[in-house]
mmCIF file of C-alpha atoms and ligand atoms in Angstrom:
data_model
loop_
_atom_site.group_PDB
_atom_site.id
_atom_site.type_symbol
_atom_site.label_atom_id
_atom_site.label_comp_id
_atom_site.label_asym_id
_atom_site.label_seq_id
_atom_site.Cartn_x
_atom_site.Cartn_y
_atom_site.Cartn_z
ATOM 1 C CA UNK A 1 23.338 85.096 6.408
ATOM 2 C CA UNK A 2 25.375 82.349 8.078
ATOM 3 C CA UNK A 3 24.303 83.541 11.220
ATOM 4 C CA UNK A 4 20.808 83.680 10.424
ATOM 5 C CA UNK A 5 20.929 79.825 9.543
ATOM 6 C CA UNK A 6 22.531 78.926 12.445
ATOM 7 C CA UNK A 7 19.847 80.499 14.307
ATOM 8 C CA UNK A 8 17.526 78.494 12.507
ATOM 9 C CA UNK A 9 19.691 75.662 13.421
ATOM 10 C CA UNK A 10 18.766 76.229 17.331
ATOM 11 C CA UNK A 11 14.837 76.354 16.409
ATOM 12 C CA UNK A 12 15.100 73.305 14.915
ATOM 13 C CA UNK A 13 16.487 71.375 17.357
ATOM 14 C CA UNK A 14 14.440 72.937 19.849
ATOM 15 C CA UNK A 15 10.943 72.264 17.794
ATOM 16 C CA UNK A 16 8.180 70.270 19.463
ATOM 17 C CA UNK A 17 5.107 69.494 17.757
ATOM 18 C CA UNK A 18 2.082 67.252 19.668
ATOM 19 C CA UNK A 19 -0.091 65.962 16.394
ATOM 20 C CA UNK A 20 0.418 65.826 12.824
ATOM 21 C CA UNK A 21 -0.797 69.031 12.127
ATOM 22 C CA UNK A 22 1.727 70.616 13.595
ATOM 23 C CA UNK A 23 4.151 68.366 12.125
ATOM 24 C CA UNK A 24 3.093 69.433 8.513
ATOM 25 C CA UNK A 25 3.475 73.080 9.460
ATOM 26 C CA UNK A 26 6.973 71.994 10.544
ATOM 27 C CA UNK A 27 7.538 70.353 7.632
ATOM 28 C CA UNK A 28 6.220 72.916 5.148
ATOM 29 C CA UNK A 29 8.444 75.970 7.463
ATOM 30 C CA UNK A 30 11.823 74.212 6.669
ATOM 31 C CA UNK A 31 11.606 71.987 3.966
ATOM 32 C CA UNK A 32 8.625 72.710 1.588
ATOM 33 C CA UNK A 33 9.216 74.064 -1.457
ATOM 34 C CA UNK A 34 8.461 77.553 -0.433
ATOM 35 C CA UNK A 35 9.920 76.785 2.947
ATOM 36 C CA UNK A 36 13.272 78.219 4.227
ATOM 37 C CA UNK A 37 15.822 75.405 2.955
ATOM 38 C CA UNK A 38 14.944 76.503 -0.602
ATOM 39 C CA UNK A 39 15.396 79.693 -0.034
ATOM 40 C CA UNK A 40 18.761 79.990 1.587
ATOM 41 C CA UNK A 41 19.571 77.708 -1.606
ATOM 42 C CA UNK A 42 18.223 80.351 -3.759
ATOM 43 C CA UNK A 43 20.510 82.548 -1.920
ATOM 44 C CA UNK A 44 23.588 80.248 -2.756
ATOM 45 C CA UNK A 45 24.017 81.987 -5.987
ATOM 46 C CA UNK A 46 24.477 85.558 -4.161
ATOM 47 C CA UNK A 47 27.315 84.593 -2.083
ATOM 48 C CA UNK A 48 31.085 85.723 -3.042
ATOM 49 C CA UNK A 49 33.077 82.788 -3.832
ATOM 50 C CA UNK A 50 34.949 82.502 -0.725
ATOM 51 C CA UNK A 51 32.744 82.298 1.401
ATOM 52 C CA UNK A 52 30.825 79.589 -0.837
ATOM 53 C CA UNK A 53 32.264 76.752 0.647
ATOM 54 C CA UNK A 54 31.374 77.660 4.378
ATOM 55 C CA UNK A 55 27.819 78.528 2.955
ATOM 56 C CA UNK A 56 27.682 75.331 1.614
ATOM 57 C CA UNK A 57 28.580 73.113 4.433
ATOM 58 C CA UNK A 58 25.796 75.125 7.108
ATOM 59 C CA UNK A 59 23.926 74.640 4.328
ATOM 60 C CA UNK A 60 24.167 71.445 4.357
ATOM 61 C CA UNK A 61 23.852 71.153 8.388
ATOM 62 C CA UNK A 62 20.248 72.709 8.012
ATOM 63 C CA UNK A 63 19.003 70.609 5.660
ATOM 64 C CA UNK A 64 20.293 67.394 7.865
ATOM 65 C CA UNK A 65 19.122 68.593 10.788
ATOM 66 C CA UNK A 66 15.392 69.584 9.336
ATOM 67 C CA UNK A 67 15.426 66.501 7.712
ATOM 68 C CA UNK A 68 16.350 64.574 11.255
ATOM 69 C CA UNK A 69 14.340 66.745 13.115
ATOM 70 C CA UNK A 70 11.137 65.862 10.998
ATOM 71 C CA UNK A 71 11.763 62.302 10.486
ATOM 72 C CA UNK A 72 12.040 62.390 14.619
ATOM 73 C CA UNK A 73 8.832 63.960 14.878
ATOM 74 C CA UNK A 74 7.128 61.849 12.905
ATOM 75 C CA UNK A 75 7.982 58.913 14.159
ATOM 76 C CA UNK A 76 7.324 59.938 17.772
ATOM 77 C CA UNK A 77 3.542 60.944 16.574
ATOM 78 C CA UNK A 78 2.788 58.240 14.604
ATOM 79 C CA UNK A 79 3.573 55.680 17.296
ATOM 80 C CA UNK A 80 1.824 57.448 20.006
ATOM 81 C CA UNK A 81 -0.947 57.889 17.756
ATOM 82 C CA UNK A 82 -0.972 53.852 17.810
ATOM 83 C CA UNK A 83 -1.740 53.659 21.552
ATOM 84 C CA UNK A 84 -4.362 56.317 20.921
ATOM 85 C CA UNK A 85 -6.289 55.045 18.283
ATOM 86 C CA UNK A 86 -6.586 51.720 18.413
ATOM 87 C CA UNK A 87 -5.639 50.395 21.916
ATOM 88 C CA UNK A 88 -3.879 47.240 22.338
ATOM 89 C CA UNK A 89 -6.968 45.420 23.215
ATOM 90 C CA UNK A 90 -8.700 42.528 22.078
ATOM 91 C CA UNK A 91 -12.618 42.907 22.522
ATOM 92 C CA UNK A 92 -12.763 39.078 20.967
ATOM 93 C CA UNK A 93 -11.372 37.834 24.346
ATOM 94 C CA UNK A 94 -13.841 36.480 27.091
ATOM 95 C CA UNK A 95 -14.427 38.955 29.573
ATOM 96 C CA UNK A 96 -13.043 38.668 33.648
ATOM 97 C CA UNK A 97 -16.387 36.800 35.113
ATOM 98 C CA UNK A 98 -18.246 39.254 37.410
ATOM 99 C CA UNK A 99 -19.554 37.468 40.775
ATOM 100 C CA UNK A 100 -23.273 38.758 40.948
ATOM 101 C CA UNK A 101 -24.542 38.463 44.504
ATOM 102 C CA UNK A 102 -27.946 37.266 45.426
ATOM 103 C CA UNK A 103 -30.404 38.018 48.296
ATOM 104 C CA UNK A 104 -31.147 34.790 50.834
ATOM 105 C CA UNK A 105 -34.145 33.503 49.541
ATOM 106 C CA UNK A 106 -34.880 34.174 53.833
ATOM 107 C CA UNK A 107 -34.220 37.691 52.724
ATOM 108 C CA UNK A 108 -36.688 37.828 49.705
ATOM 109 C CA UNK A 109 -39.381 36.473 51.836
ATOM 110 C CA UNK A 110 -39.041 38.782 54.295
ATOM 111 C CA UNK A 111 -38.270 42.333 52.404
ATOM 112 C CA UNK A 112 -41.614 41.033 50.829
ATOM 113 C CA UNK A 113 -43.801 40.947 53.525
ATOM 114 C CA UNK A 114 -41.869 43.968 55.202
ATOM 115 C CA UNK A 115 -43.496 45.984 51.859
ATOM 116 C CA UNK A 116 -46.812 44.912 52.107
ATOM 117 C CA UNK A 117 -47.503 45.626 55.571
ATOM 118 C CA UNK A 118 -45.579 49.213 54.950
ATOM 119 C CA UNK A 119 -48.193 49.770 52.389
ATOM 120 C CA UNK A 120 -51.018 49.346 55.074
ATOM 121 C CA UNK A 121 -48.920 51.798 57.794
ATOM 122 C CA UNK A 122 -47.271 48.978 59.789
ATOM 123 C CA UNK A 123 -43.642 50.200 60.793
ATOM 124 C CA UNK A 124 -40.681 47.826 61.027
ATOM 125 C CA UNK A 125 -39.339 46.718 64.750
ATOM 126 C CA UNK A 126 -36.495 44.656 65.340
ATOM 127 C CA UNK A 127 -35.170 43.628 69.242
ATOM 128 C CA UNK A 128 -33.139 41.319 71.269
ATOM 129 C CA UNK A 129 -32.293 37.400 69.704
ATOM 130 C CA UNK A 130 -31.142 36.663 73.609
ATOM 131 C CA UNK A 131 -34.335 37.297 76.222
ATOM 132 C CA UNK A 132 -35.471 37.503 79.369
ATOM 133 C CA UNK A 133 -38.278 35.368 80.589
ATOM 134 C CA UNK A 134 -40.324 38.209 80.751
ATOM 135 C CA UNK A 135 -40.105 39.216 77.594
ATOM 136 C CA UNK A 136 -40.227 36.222 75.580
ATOM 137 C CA UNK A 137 -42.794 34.177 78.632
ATOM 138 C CA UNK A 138 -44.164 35.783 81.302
ATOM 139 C CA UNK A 139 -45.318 38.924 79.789
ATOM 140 C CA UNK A 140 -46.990 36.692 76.893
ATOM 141 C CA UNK A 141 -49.217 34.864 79.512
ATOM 142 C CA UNK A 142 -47.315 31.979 80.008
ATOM 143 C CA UNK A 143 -47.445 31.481 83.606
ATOM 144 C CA UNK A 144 -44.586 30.049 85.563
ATOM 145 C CA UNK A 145 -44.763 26.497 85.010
ATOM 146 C CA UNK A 146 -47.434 25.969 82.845
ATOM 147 C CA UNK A 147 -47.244 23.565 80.631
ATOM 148 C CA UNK A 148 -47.837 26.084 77.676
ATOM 149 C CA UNK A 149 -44.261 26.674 77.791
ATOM 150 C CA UNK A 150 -43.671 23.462 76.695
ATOM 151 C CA UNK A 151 -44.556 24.480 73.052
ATOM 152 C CA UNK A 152 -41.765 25.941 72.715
ATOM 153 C CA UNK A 153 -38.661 24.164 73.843
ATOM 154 C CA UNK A 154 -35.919 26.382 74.945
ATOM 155 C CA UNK A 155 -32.281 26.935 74.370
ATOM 156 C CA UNK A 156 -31.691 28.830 78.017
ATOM 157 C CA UNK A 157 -28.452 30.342 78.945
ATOM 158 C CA UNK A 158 -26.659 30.311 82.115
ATOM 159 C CA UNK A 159 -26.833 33.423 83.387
ATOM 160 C CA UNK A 160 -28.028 35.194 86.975
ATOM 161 C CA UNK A 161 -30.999 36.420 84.852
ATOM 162 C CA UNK A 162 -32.657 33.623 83.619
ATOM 163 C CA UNK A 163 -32.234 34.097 79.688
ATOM 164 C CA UNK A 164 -32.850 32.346 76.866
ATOM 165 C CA UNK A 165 -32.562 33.058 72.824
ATOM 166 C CA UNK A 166 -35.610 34.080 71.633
ATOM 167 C CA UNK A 167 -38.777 31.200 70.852
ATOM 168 C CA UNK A 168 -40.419 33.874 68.890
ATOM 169 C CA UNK A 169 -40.775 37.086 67.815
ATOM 170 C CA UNK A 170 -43.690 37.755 69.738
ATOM 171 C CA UNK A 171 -40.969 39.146 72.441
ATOM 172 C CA UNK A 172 -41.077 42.159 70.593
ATOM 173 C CA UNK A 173 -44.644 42.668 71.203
ATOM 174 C CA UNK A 174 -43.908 42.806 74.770
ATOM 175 C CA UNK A 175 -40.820 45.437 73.965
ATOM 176 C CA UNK A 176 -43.271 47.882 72.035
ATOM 177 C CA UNK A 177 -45.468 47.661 74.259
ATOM 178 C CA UNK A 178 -44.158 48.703 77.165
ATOM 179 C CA UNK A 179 -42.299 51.882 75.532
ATOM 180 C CA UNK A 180 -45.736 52.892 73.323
ATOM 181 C CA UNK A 181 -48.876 54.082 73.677
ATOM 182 C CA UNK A 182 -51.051 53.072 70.923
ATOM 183 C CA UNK A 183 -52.010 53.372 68.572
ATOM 184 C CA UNK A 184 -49.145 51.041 67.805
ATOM 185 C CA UNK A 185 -48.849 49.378 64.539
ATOM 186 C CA UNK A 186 -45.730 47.203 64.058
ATOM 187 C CA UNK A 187 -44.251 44.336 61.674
ATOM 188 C CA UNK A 188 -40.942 42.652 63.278
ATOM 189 C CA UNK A 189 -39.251 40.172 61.182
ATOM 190 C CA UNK A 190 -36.303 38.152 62.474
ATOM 191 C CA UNK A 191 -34.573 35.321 63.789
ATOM 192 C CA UNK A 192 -35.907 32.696 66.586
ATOM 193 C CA UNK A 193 -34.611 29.722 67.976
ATOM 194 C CA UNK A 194 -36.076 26.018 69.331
ATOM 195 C CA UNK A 195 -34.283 23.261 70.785
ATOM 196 C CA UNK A 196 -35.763 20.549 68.248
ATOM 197 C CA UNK A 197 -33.838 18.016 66.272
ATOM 198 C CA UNK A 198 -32.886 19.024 62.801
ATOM 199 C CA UNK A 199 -34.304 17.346 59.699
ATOM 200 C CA UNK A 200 -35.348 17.964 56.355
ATOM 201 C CA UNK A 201 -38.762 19.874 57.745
ATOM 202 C CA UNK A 202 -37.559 21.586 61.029
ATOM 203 C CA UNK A 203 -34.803 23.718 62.370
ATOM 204 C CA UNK A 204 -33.310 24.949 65.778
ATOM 205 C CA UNK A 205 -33.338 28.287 64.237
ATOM 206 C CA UNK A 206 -35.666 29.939 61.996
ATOM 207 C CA UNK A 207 -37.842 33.459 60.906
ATOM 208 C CA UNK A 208 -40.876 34.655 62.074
ATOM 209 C CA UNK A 209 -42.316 37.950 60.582
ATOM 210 C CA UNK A 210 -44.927 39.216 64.013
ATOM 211 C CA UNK A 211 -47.428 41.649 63.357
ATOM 212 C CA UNK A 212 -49.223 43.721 66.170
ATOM 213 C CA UNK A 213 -51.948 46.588 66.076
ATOM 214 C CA UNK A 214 -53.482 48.122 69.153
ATOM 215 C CA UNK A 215 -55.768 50.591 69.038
ATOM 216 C CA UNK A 216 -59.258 51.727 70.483
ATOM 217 C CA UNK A 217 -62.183 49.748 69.039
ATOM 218 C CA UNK A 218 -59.648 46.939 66.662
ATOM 219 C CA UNK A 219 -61.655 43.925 65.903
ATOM 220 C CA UNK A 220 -61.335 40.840 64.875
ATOM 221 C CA UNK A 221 -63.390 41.834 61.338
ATOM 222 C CA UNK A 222 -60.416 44.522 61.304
ATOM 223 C CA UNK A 223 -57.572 41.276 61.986
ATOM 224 C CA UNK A 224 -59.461 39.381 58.976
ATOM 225 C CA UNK A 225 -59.559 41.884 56.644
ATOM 226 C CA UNK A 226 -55.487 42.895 56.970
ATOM 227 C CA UNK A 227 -54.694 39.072 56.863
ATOM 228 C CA UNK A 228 -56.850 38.900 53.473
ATOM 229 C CA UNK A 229 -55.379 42.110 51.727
ATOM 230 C CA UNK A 230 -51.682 40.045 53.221
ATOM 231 C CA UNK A 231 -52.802 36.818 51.489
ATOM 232 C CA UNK A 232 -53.806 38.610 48.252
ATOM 233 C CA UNK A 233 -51.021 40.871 48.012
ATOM 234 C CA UNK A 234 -48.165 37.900 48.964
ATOM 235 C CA UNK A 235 -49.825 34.829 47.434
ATOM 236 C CA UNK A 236 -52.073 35.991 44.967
ATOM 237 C CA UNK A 237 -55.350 34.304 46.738
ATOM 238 C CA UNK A 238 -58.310 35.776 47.362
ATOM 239 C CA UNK A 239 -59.371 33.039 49.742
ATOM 240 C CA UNK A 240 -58.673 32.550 53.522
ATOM 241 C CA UNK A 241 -60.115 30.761 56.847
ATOM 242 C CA UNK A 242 -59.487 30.934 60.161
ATOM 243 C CA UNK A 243 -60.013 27.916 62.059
ATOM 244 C CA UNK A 244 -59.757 27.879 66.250
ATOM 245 C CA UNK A 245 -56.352 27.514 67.528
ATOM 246 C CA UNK A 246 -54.774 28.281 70.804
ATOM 247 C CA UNK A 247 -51.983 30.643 72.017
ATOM 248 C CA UNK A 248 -51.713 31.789 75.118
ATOM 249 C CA UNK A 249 -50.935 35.477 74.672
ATOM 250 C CA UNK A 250 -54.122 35.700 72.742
ATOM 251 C CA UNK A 251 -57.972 34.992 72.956
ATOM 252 C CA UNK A 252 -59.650 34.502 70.419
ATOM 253 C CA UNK A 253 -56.873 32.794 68.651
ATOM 254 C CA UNK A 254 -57.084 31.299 65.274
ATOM 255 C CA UNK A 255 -54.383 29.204 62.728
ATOM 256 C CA UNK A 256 -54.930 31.672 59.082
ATOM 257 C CA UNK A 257 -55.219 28.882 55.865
ATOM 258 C CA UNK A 258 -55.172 30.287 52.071
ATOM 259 C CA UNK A 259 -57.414 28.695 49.992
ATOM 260 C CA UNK A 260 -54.630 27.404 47.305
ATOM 261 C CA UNK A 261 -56.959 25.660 44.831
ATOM 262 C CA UNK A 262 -56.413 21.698 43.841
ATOM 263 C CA UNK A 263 -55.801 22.148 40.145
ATOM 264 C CA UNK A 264 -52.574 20.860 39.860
ATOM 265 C CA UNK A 265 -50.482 17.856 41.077
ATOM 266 C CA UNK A 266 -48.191 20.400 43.327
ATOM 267 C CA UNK A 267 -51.551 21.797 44.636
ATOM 268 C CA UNK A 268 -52.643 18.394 45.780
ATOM 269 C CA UNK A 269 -49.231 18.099 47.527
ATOM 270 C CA UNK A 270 -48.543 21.309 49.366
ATOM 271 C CA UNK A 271 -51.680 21.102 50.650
ATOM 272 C CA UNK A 272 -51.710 17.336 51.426
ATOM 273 C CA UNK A 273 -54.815 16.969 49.269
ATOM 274 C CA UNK A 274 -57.005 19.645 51.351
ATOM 275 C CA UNK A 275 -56.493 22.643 48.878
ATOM 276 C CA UNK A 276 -56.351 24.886 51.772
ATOM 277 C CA UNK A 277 -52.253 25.704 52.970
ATOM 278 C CA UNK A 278 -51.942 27.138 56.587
ATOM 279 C CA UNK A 279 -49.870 30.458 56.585
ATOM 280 C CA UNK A 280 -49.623 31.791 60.010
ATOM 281 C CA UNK A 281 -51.260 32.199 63.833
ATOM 282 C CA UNK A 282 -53.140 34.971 64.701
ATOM 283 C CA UNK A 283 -56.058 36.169 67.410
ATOM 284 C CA UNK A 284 -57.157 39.026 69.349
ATOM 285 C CA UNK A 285 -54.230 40.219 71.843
ATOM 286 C CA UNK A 286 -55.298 38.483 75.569
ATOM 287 C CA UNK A 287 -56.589 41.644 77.951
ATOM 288 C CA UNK A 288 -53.388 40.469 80.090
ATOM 289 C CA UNK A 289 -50.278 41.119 77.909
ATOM 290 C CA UNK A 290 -52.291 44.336 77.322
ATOM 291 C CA UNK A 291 -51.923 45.079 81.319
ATOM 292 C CA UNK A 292 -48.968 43.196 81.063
ATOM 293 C CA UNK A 293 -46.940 45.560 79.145
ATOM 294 C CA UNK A 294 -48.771 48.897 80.277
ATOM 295 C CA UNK A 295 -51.503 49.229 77.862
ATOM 296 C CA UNK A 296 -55.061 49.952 79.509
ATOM 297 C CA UNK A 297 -56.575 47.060 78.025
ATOM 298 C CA UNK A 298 -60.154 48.639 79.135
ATOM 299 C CA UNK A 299 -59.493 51.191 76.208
ATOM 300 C CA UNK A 300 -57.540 49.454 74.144
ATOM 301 C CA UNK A 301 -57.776 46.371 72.079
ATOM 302 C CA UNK A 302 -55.572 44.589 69.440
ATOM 303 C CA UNK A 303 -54.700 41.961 67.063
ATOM 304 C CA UNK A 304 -51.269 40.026 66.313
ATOM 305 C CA UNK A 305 -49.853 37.638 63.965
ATOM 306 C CA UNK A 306 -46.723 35.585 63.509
ATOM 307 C CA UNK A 307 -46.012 34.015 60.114
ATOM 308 C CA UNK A 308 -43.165 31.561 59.739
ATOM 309 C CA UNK A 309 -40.457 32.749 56.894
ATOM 310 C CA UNK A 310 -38.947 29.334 56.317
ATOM 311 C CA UNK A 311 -41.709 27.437 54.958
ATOM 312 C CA UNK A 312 -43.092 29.913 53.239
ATOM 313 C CA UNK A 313 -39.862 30.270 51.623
ATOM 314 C CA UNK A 314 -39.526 26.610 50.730
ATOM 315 C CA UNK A 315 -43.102 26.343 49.220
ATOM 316 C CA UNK A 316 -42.213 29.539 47.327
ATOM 317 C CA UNK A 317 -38.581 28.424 45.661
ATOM 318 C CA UNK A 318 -39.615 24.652 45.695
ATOM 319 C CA UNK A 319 -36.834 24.025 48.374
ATOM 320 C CA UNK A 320 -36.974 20.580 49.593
ATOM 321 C CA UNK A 321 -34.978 20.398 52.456
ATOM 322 C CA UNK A 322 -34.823 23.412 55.153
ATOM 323 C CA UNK A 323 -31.415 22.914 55.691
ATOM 324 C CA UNK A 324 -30.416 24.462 52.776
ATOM 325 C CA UNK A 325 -31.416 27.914 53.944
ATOM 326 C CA UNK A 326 -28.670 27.326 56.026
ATOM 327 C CA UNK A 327 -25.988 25.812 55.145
ATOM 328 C CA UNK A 328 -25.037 28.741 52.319
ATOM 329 C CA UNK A 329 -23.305 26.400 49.512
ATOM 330 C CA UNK A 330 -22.635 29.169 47.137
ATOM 331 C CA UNK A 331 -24.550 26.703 44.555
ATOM 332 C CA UNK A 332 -27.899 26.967 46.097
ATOM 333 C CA UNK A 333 -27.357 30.627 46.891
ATOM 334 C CA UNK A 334 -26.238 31.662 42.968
ATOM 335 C CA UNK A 335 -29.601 30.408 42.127
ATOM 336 C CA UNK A 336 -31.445 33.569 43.445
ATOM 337 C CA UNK A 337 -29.648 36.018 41.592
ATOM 338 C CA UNK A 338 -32.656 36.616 39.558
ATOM 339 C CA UNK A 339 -34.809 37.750 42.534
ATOM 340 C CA UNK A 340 -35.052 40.869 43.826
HETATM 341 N N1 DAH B 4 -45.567 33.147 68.525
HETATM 342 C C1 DAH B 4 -46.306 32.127 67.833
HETATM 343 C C2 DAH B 4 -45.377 30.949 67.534
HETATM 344 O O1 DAH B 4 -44.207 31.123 67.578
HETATM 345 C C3 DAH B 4 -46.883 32.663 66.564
HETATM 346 C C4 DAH B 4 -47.973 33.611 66.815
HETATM 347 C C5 DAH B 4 -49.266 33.161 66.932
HETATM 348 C C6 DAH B 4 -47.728 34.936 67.000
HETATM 349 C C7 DAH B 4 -50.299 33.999 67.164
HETATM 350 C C8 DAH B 4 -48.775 35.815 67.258
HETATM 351 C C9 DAH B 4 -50.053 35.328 67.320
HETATM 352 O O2 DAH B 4 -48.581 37.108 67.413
HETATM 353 O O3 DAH B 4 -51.065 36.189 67.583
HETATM 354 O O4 DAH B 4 -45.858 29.896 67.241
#
């Protein structure tokens, strides 16, 4: 019998339990009233005399050490089932802020136009900020010289190629071009840069979003109509003109206005009291860049477009100053975290 118990003894302190379940089967093995302390006690009575006192003593040991053990146990599951059940956390404290980044209203603009020409089949192009003459001049019908150059002043840079950053995107033009055959039907959006004095309405550097579609038989009704479907889709207006402008890569050319409306006191200013708010150049792609960049221009004809991102962007957000795009204070940024 003593032997017995003392293998009990071993058990016990061996005995592991993970939840409280198994703690209560612990508990009801050694010490619950049908468990085994009561009945080696039961047995008590059985054993001879001498050996009573020996009896008594393990007898004693067990019910210690099933005690300890369970008191052990219990303690060790009831604290880990604090950290399980209700976590040291307090959901009343303010949370860690989260910094939400926002697009650059540039960005918005842009991405914006990008998807409504995609709708229509024109696919994104993007090329070279620094240019050769050719590509951003010569190419475009500028002759050598010419005072049509003058436009567009120039940041050149010294190099043995004569090189300059970009005036506008119509460079890109030029770059389809000569790697295409139409029919060719192209957006490129991206940066350009003048050497003009900085103020509250102009910029050294800036966006321009070019459009260009060659193809046989593309007419000017065909130019109209895309720049409408633009100006409804981007503005909301159903009305547009296009009055007689001049550019020397293209012929007809024409300056695109959107009919804005004069209803309210804003209307009467972003339109300087005309109602009518001019959006972008445009015209019918001169039969020389055509032949210029390797494009029979005897089969082929085209249209092109180039819409300044800036002030569209300032009329849209009410930005009064374009160098704001610019100078990227977090605090004007943060406050197009609402725009997609
Ligand atoms: N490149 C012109 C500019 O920077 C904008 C422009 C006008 C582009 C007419 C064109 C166009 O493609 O057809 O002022």
């Amino acid at each position: 019998m003593l032997d017995k118990i003392k293998e009990h003894l071993q058990d016990i302190e061996n005995a592991i339990v993970t939840d409280a379940k198994e703690l209560e089967v612990f508990r009801v093995n050694y010490l619950g009233s049908k468990g085994l302390l009561k009945g080696f006690f039961n047995e008590f009575k059985n054993i001879p005399n001498e050996h009573k006192k020996e009896f008594g003593k393990t007898l004693n040991d067990f019910k210690k050490s099933a005690q300890g053990k369970f008191d052990e146990l219990q303690q060790k599951i009831q604290s880990s089932g604090v950290k399980k059940e209700s976590p040291q956390l307090d959901l009343t404290l303010p949370g860690y802020p989260v910094n939400v980044g926002s697009r650059h209203p540039v960005s918005i603009i842009i991405n914006e136009m990008n998807d409504i020409f995609s709708k229509i089949g024109f696919i994104i192009k993007e090329s070279f900020e620094i240019e050769d003459d050719w590509h951003n001049f010569s190419a475009l019908n500028f002759p050598e010289e010419h005072p049509a150059r003058d436009m567009q002043d120039t940041f050149f840079i010294e190099s043995k190629i004569k090189q300059a950053l970009r005036t506008h995107t119509s460079s890109v033009q030029v770059r389809v071009m000569e790697n295409e055959q139409p029919p060719i039907r192209i957006i490129a959006p991206g940066r350009v840069f003048r050497n003009e004095a900085i103020s509250a309405r102009s910029h050294c550097i800036f966006h321009q979003v070019e459009g260009l579609y060659i193809d046989k038989n593309v007419s000017f009704a065909d130019m109209k109509q895309t720049l409408l479907y633009f100006a409804k889709e981007f503005f909301g207006k159903a009305k547009i003109r296009l009055r007689p402008s001049y550019f020397p890569f293209t012929e007809p050319s024409a300056e695109m206005d959107v009919y804005w409306g004069l209803e309210t006191e804003v209307d009467h200013k972003i339109t300087k009291g005309t109602g009518w708010l001019e959006v972008l150049g445009c015209g019918m792609v001169d039969p020389n860049v055509l032949d210029n960049c390797g494009i029979d221009s005897k089969i082929y004809s085209g249209y092109a477009f180039g819409i300044g991102v800036e002030r569209i962007a300032m009329q849209r957000f009410n930005i009064p100053d374009i160098r704001m795009i610019f100078e990227n204070d977090v605090r004007f940024l943060k406050q197009f975290t609402q725009v997609v």
